[in-house]
Coordinates of C-alpha atoms in Angstrom, one line a residue:
X586 CA 93.5 83.1 82.4
X587 CA 91.9 81.1 85.2
X588 CA 88.2 80.8 85.1
X589 CA 85.6 79.6 87.5
X590 CA 85.8 79.3 91.3
X591 CA 89.6 78.8 91.3
X592 CA 90.1 82.1 89.4
X593 CA 87.8 84.1 91.5
X594 CA 89.5 82.8 94.6
X595 CA 92.9 83.6 93.2
X596 CA 91.9 87.1 92.3
X597 CA 90.2 87.8 95.7
X598 CA 93.3 86.4 97.4
X599 CA 95.6 88.7 95.5
X600 CA 93.3 91.7 96.2
X601 CA 93.3 90.7 99.9
X602 CA 97.1 90.5 100.1
X603 CA 97.5 93.7 98.3
X604 CA 95.0 95.5 100.6
X605 CA 96.7 94.2 103.8
X606 CA 100.3 95.2 102.5
X607 CA 99.0 98.7 101.5
X608 CA 97.4 99.2 104.9
X609 CA 100.4 98.0 106.7
X610 CA 102.5 100.4 104.6
X611 CA 100.2 103.3 105.2
X612 CA 100.2 102.5 108.9
X613 CA 104.0 102.7 109.1
X614 CA 104.2 105.8 107.0
X615 CA 101.7 107.8 109.2
X616 CA 102.6 106.4 112.6
X617 CA 105.5 107.8 114.7
X618 CA 106.5 110.0 117.5
X619 CA 105.5 113.7 118.0
X620 CA 108.8 114.8 116.6
X621 CA 108.0 112.9 113.4
X622 CA 104.5 114.5 113.2
X623 CA 106.0 117.9 113.5
X624 CA 108.6 117.2 110.8
X625 CA 105.9 115.8 108.6
X626 CA 104.0 119.1 109.0
X627 CA 106.6 120.6 106.8
X628 CA 105.7 118.2 104.0
X629 CA 109.2 116.6 103.6
X630 CA 108.4 113.3 105.3
X631 CA 105.1 112.8 103.5
X632 CA 106.7 113.8 100.1
X633 CA 109.4 111.2 100.7
X634 CA 107.0 108.5 101.7
X635 CA 104.9 109.2 98.7
X636 CA 107.9 109.0 96.5
X637 CA 108.8 105.6 97.9
X638 CA 105.3 104.4 97.5
X639 CA 105.1 105.6 93.9
X640 CA 108.3 104.0 93.0
X641 CA 107.1 100.7 94.5
X642 CA 103.8 100.9 92.7
X643 CA 105.4 101.7 89.3
X644 CA 107.8 98.8 89.7
X645 CA 105.0 96.4 90.7
X646 CA 102.6 97.4 88.1
X647 CA 105.4 97.2 85.4
X648 CA 106.2 93.7 86.6
X649 CA 102.4 92.6 86.5
X650 CA 102.1 94.1 83.0
X651 CA 105.3 92.3 81.9
X652 CA 103.9 89.0 83.3
X653 CA 100.7 89.4 81.4
X654 CA 102.4 90.4 78.1
X655 CA 105.1 87.7 78.3
X656 CA 102.7 84.9 79.0
X657 CA 100.7 85.6 75.9
X658 CA 103.7 86.4 73.6
X659 CA 105.8 83.4 75.0
X660 CA 103.0 81.0 74.3
X661 CA 102.6 82.3 70.8
X662 CA 106.3 82.2 70.2
X663 CA 106.6 78.6 71.3
X664 CA 103.7 77.6 69.0
X665 CA 105.3 79.5 66.1
X666 CA 108.7 77.9 66.7
X667 CA 107.2 74.5 66.9
X668 CA 105.7 74.8 63.5
X669 CA 108.7 76.4 61.8
X670 CA 112.1 76.8 63.4
X671 CA 112.9 79.9 61.2
X672 CA 110.4 81.9 63.2
X673 CA 112.5 81.8 66.3
X674 CA 114.2 85.2 65.7
X675 CA 110.9 87.0 64.9
X676 CA 109.0 85.5 67.8
X677 CA 111.8 86.4 70.4
X678 CA 111.6 90.0 69.3
X679 CA 108.0 90.2 70.5
X680 CA 108.8 88.6 73.8
X681 CA 111.7 91.0 74.3
X682 CA 109.4 93.9 73.6
X683 CA 107.1 92.7 76.4
X684 CA 110.1 92.5 78.8
X685 CA 110.7 96.2 78.1
X686 CA 107.7 97.1 80.1
X687 CA 109.4 96.1 83.3
X688 CA 112.5 98.0 82.4
X689 CA 110.5 101.1 81.7
X690 CA 108.9 100.7 85.1
X691 CA 112.3 100.4 86.8
X692 CA 113.5 103.4 84.8
X693 CA 110.7 105.5 86.1
X694 CA 111.2 104.3 89.6
X695 CA 114.8 105.4 89.5
X696 CA 113.8 108.8 88.1
X697 CA 111.3 109.2 91.0
X698 CA 113.9 108.1 93.7
X699 CA 116.5 110.3 92.1
X700 CA 114.4 113.4 93.1
X701 CA 114.0 112.3 96.7

């Protein structure tokens, strides 16, 4: 984990980029012509937009979680293998389990999009 001024700048930059992307997405979801506003009154357009946003969030959060988990597990796996080469199989299981988080995120996203 980054510490100090560089870590704070990186975190604030990521939050700023996320906020800008989110605001642009909300702007495009809720902007449109009068016909789109009338169609949105029925709830179909808003529900569809919410499903796409939810699918994107679940995929993104799963990828972020996977990155955090794999960074720790892979570092420990490399250290374990460098001490004893017979630990390779055991250590790769933990790295693969961390990769499963992203797969679960994609699975939930496909389930959400399947209902749209």
